[in-house]
C-alpha positions as a LaTeX table, in Angstrom:
\begin{tabular}{lrrr}
\hline
Residue & $x$ (\AA) & $y$ (\AA) & $z$ (\AA) \\
\hline
Met1 & 77.79 & 70.20 & 139.65 \\
Val2 & 80.96 & 70.13 & 137.54 \\
Ala3 & 81.68 & 66.83 & 135.77 \\
Ile4 & 85.29 & 65.63 & 135.73 \\
Asp5 & 86.61 & 62.15 & 134.86 \\
Asp6 & 84.34 & 59.60 & 136.61 \\
Thr7 & 82.83 & 61.98 & 139.17 \\
Ala8 & 81.04 & 65.29 & 139.64 \\
Leu9 & 81.93 & 68.08 & 142.04 \\
Ala10 & 79.56 & 70.28 & 144.03 \\
Val11 & 80.55 & 73.91 & 143.36 \\
Thr12 & 79.35 & 77.18 & 144.91 \\
Asp13 & 80.09 & 80.42 & 143.04 \\
Thr14 & 78.88 & 83.77 & 144.36 \\
Gly15 & 79.53 & 85.39 & 140.97 \\
Gly16 & 80.14 & 89.07 & 140.48 \\
Ala17 & 82.89 & 91.16 & 138.97 \\
Gly18 & 85.22 & 91.20 & 141.97 \\
Gln19 & 88.55 & 89.42 & 142.27 \\
Ala20 & 87.93 & 85.66 & 142.13 \\
Val21 & 89.06 & 83.72 & 145.20 \\
Val22 & 89.04 & 79.91 & 145.01 \\
Tyr23 & 89.10 & 78.01 & 148.30 \\
Leu24 & 90.73 & 74.57 & 148.50 \\
Asn25 & 89.74 & 72.27 & 151.35 \\
Gly26 & 91.65 & 70.13 & 153.81 \\
Ser27 & 92.01 & 66.42 & 153.09 \\
Tyr28 & 88.58 & 65.27 & 154.27 \\
Ala29 & 86.86 & 68.64 & 154.71 \\
Asp30 & 84.10 & 70.29 & 152.70 \\
Gln31 & 83.49 & 73.84 & 151.55 \\
Ser32 & 81.58 & 74.81 & 154.69 \\
His33 & 84.83 & 75.42 & 156.57 \\
Trp34 & 85.43 & 78.62 & 154.59 \\
Arg35 & 82.25 & 80.44 & 155.60 \\
Arg36 & 83.96 & 82.66 & 158.20 \\
Val37 & 86.73 & 83.71 & 155.83 \\
Ile38 & 84.18 & 84.47 & 153.10 \\
Ala39 & 81.98 & 86.48 & 155.46 \\
Glu40 & 84.99 & 88.45 & 156.68 \\
Leu41 & 86.06 & 89.32 & 153.12 \\
Gly42 & 82.52 & 90.23 & 152.13 \\
Gly43 & 80.87 & 90.97 & 148.82 \\
Gly44 & 83.71 & 92.72 & 147.04 \\
Tyr45 & 85.09 & 89.37 & 145.91 \\
Arg46 & 83.86 & 86.48 & 143.81 \\
His47 & 84.02 & 83.50 & 146.18 \\
Ile48 & 84.25 & 79.97 & 144.72 \\
Thr49 & 84.24 & 76.86 & 146.88 \\
Tyr50 & 83.82 & 73.21 & 145.97 \\
Asp51 & 83.82 & 69.76 & 147.55 \\
Glu52 & 86.53 & 67.34 & 146.48 \\
Arg53 & 85.76 & 63.78 & 145.39 \\
Ala54 & 83.63 & 61.90 & 147.93 \\
Arg55 & 83.60 & 64.92 & 150.23 \\
Gly56 & 80.58 & 67.03 & 151.04 \\
Lys57 & 78.02 & 66.85 & 148.24 \\
Ser58 & 80.42 & 65.68 & 145.53 \\
Glu59 & 80.19 & 62.20 & 144.08 \\
Arg60 & 82.49 & 59.27 & 144.73 \\
Ala61 & 85.23 & 58.34 & 142.25 \\
Thr62 & 87.84 & 55.65 & 141.67 \\
Asp63 & 90.87 & 57.95 & 141.63 \\
Tyr64 & 91.59 & 59.90 & 144.82 \\
Ser65 & 95.19 & 60.81 & 144.03 \\
Phe66 & 96.73 & 64.25 & 144.40 \\
Glu67 & 97.01 & 64.58 & 140.62 \\
Ala68 & 93.27 & 63.90 & 140.35 \\
Cys69 & 92.67 & 66.80 & 142.75 \\
Leu70 & 94.75 & 69.10 & 140.53 \\
Arg71 & 92.61 & 68.04 & 137.57 \\
Asp72 & 89.54 & 68.86 & 139.65 \\
Leu73 & 90.77 & 72.41 & 140.17 \\
Asp74 & 91.38 & 72.77 & 136.45 \\
Ala75 & 87.85 & 71.52 & 135.73 \\
Val76 & 86.28 & 73.98 & 138.20 \\
Leu77 & 88.23 & 76.97 & 136.87 \\
Thr78 & 87.35 & 76.05 & 133.29 \\
Ala79 & 83.68 & 75.36 & 133.98 \\
Arg80 & 83.21 & 78.62 & 135.91 \\
Gly81 & 85.28 & 80.69 & 133.47 \\
Val82 & 87.69 & 81.85 & 136.17 \\
Glu83 & 90.91 & 83.55 & 135.11 \\
Arg84 & 93.82 & 84.27 & 137.45 \\
Pro85 & 92.16 & 83.65 & 140.82 \\
Ile86 & 93.72 & 84.00 & 144.23 \\
Leu87 & 93.98 & 80.41 & 145.47 \\
Val88 & 93.50 & 79.87 & 149.20 \\
Gly89 & 94.22 & 76.38 & 150.49 \\
Trp90 & 94.11 & 74.91 & 153.97 \\
Ser91 & 96.25 & 71.87 & 154.82 \\
Tyr92 & 95.88 & 69.47 & 151.85 \\
Gly93 & 94.35 & 72.32 & 149.87 \\
Ala94 & 97.49 & 74.39 & 150.47 \\
Met95 & 99.46 & 71.78 & 148.54 \\
Ile96 & 97.00 & 72.02 & 145.65 \\
Ala97 & 97.30 & 75.82 & 145.68 \\
Met98 & 101.09 & 75.86 & 145.69 \\
His99 & 101.46 & 73.13 & 143.06 \\
Trp100 & 98.97 & 74.90 & 140.81 \\
Ala101 & 100.67 & 78.28 & 141.26 \\
Ser102 & 104.04 & 76.73 & 140.46 \\
Arg103 & 102.79 & 74.90 & 137.37 \\
His104 & 100.44 & 77.60 & 136.06 \\
Pro105 & 101.69 & 81.09 & 136.97 \\
Glu106 & 99.88 & 82.54 & 133.96 \\
Arg107 & 96.58 & 81.27 & 135.39 \\
Thr108 & 97.18 & 82.34 & 139.00 \\
Arg109 & 97.19 & 85.81 & 140.52 \\
Ala110 & 98.42 & 84.72 & 143.94 \\
Ala111 & 98.26 & 81.89 & 146.48 \\
Val112 & 97.67 & 81.58 & 150.23 \\
Ser113 & 98.75 & 78.53 & 152.20 \\
Val114 & 96.90 & 78.04 & 155.48 \\
Asp115 & 99.20 & 75.83 & 157.57 \\
Gly116 & 100.05 & 73.49 & 154.72 \\
Ala117 & 102.59 & 72.87 & 151.95 \\
Leu118 & 105.41 & 72.68 & 154.51 \\
Pro119 & 108.54 & 70.71 & 153.60 \\
His120 & 109.22 & 67.86 & 156.00 \\
Glu121 & 110.64 & 64.37 & 156.02 \\
Trp122 & 109.44 & 62.48 & 159.07 \\
Leu123 & 107.54 & 59.75 & 157.22 \\
Asp124 & 109.01 & 56.26 & 157.44 \\
Asp125 & 107.47 & 52.78 & 157.41 \\
Ala126 & 106.64 & 52.99 & 161.12 \\
Ala127 & 104.91 & 56.35 & 160.62 \\
Arg128 & 102.93 & 54.99 & 157.67 \\
Glu129 & 101.67 & 52.12 & 159.79 \\
Gln130 & 100.84 & 54.55 & 162.61 \\
Ile131 & 98.70 & 56.59 & 160.18 \\
Arg132 & 96.87 & 53.46 & 159.02 \\
Lys133 & 96.19 & 52.42 & 162.62 \\
Leu134 & 94.95 & 55.91 & 163.48 \\
Phe135 & 92.35 & 55.90 & 160.71 \\
Arg136 & 91.23 & 52.35 & 161.51 \\
Arg137 & 90.71 & 53.48 & 165.11 \\
Leu138 & 88.82 & 56.60 & 164.00 \\
Ser139 & 86.64 & 54.84 & 161.42 \\
Pro140 & 83.66 & 54.24 & 163.81 \\
Leu141 & 83.42 & 58.06 & 164.10 \\
Phe142 & 83.20 & 58.65 & 160.34 \\
Pro143 & 79.38 & 58.61 & 160.17 \\
Val144 & 79.28 & 61.39 & 162.76 \\
Ala145 & 82.22 & 63.30 & 161.27 \\
Arg146 & 80.95 & 63.35 & 157.67 \\
Pro147 & 78.00 & 65.72 & 158.24 \\
Leu148 & 80.45 & 68.07 & 160.00 \\
Gly149 & 82.76 & 68.11 & 156.98 \\
Leu150 & 85.48 & 66.15 & 158.81 \\
Ala151 & 85.49 & 62.86 & 156.94 \\
Ala152 & 84.99 & 61.63 & 153.39 \\
Arg153 & 82.68 & 58.95 & 152.04 \\
Met154 & 85.45 & 56.40 & 151.75 \\
Ser155 & 87.07 & 53.65 & 153.78 \\
Ala156 & 89.60 & 54.09 & 156.56 \\
Glu157 & 92.20 & 52.62 & 154.22 \\
Arg158 & 91.47 & 55.32 & 151.61 \\
His159 & 91.65 & 58.04 & 154.23 \\
Ala160 & 95.04 & 56.75 & 155.36 \\
Glu161 & 96.52 & 56.44 & 151.88 \\
Ile162 & 95.53 & 60.04 & 151.03 \\
Asn163 & 97.29 & 61.18 & 154.19 \\
Ile164 & 100.39 & 59.11 & 153.42 \\
Glu165 & 100.60 & 60.35 & 149.83 \\
Ile166 & 100.42 & 64.02 & 150.78 \\
Asn167 & 103.12 & 63.57 & 153.42 \\
Glu168 & 105.33 & 61.87 & 150.84 \\
Leu169 & 104.80 & 64.84 & 148.52 \\
Cys170 & 106.01 & 67.13 & 151.34 \\
Ala171 & 109.49 & 65.57 & 151.34 \\
Pro172 & 111.94 & 68.44 & 150.66 \\
Ala173 & 113.33 & 66.72 & 147.58 \\
Val174 & 109.80 & 66.75 & 146.11 \\
Leu175 & 108.25 & 69.94 & 147.52 \\
Asp176 & 111.25 & 72.31 & 147.47 \\
Pro177 & 111.39 & 72.49 & 143.65 \\
Val178 & 107.66 & 73.27 & 143.58 \\
Leu179 & 107.99 & 76.13 & 146.07 \\
Asp180 & 111.20 & 77.40 & 144.49 \\
Gly181 & 109.35 & 77.58 & 141.17 \\
Ile182 & 106.58 & 79.88 & 142.39 \\
Thr183 & 106.78 & 83.23 & 140.60 \\
Val184 & 103.48 & 84.77 & 141.77 \\
Pro185 & 102.99 & 86.34 & 145.21 \\
Ala186 & 102.36 & 83.69 & 147.87 \\
Arg187 & 101.60 & 84.01 & 151.58 \\
Tyr188 & 101.63 & 81.53 & 154.46 \\
Val189 & 99.34 & 81.78 & 157.46 \\
Leu190 & 100.83 & 79.42 & 160.03 \\
Ala191 & 99.12 & 77.83 & 163.02 \\
Ser192 & 100.74 & 76.99 & 166.36 \\
Gly193 & 101.09 & 73.84 & 168.39 \\
Gly194 & 99.97 & 70.35 & 167.49 \\
Asn195 & 96.87 & 68.67 & 166.12 \\
Leu196 & 95.37 & 65.20 & 165.76 \\
Gly197 & 98.17 & 62.90 & 164.60 \\
Gly198 & 100.90 & 65.54 & 165.04 \\
Glu199 & 102.42 & 66.50 & 168.39 \\
Ala200 & 103.21 & 70.15 & 169.03 \\
Glu201 & 106.99 & 69.72 & 168.94 \\
Leu202 & 106.86 & 67.93 & 165.58 \\
Met203 & 104.44 & 70.42 & 164.04 \\
Glu204 & 106.49 & 73.42 & 165.15 \\
Arg205 & 109.65 & 71.83 & 163.76 \\
Ile206 & 107.89 & 71.30 & 160.42 \\
Arg207 & 106.76 & 74.94 & 160.32 \\
Ala208 & 110.30 & 76.10 & 161.08 \\
Asp209 & 111.54 & 74.09 & 158.08 \\
Leu210 & 109.85 & 76.67 & 155.85 \\
Gly211 & 112.70 & 79.08 & 156.64 \\
Pro212 & 115.09 & 78.04 & 153.84 \\
Val213 & 112.25 & 78.31 & 151.30 \\
Leu214 & 111.58 & 81.91 & 152.35 \\
Thr215 & 115.27 & 82.71 & 151.96 \\
Arg216 & 115.46 & 81.23 & 148.47 \\
Asn217 & 112.19 & 82.58 & 147.06 \\
Pro218 & 111.25 & 86.20 & 147.88 \\
Asn219 & 107.82 & 85.71 & 146.27 \\
Ile220 & 106.85 & 83.64 & 149.32 \\
Gln221 & 106.32 & 85.33 & 152.69 \\
Val222 & 104.75 & 84.47 & 156.03 \\
Ser223 & 101.73 & 86.70 & 156.47 \\
Ala224 & 100.95 & 85.65 & 160.06 \\
Lys225 & 101.69 & 83.10 & 162.77 \\
Val226 & 98.49 & 82.71 & 164.77 \\
Ala227 & 97.64 & 81.20 & 168.14 \\
Ser228 & 95.17 & 78.52 & 167.04 \\
Asn229 & 96.23 & 75.04 & 166.00 \\
His230 & 95.99 & 73.38 & 162.60 \\
Ser231 & 92.48 & 72.06 & 163.09 \\
Lys232 & 90.97 & 75.28 & 164.45 \\
Ile233 & 92.71 & 77.91 & 162.34 \\
Leu234 & 89.80 & 78.57 & 159.97 \\
Arg235 & 87.40 & 78.87 & 162.87 \\
Lys236 & 89.45 & 80.98 & 165.28 \\
Asp237 & 91.87 & 82.91 & 163.06 \\
Phe238 & 89.84 & 83.43 & 159.90 \\
Arg239 & 90.64 & 87.15 & 160.00 \\
Ala240 & 94.34 & 86.44 & 159.48 \\
Val241 & 93.47 & 84.38 & 156.39 \\
Ala242 & 91.22 & 87.14 & 155.08 \\
Asp243 & 93.97 & 89.72 & 155.71 \\
Ala244 & 96.37 & 87.67 & 153.57 \\
Val245 & 93.83 & 87.63 & 150.72 \\
Arg246 & 93.28 & 91.39 & 151.01 \\
Asp247 & 97.01 & 92.01 & 150.92 \\
Leu248 & 97.42 & 89.96 & 147.77 \\
Ala249 & 94.35 & 91.50 & 146.10 \\
Arg250 & 95.95 & 94.95 & 146.56 \\
\hline
\end{tabular}
């Protein structure tokens, strides 16, 4: 466990002298979702995963903000003595990876975004209320979803506010300067179609909005556009994620 602020994080570190790869989870996911990517990459890397606050085996906290999650990454890197890792983030974790790479290029070798950190501006008051209603409706499923790494140990209201905050941070006026500031190699592995809470047409439009970023910043490239959707990408297209890591490690 790594202590940080008012909580402690469950960390798994395979050790070894290989290139360190740090995996950053989706909003309510735990580190188990990375097992296929890790197995595909194999033992030539040092694999580090951890559960965010109130996810998996990590403890609850009072602060679940995005900035708290960036502090968590700092704490894990410091505690494990990791220098210049490749950061691989899925969904919410992709935002952590890209923000960290933009803020700390001297501490980052490269970054991989797995269908996340995509500029978009569809969130309005009606959409915020729709998100809150969705999580209230899903809340009876949380006890079943938690052991599967699909929900956190927090209320439906907390789940919703985390989702709202990260969508607000994806507004182009907020996210574009972050992505434009990335000076290390970065790769996107994009999913296809829709997912829970996001219809296919909307999700594909959001992915297409990455185009201007790619034009402005040559450090960022799309490594692959795969067939699986946002929710299934780490299960069905883990090889594409592993290929992006291998490319960056070379």
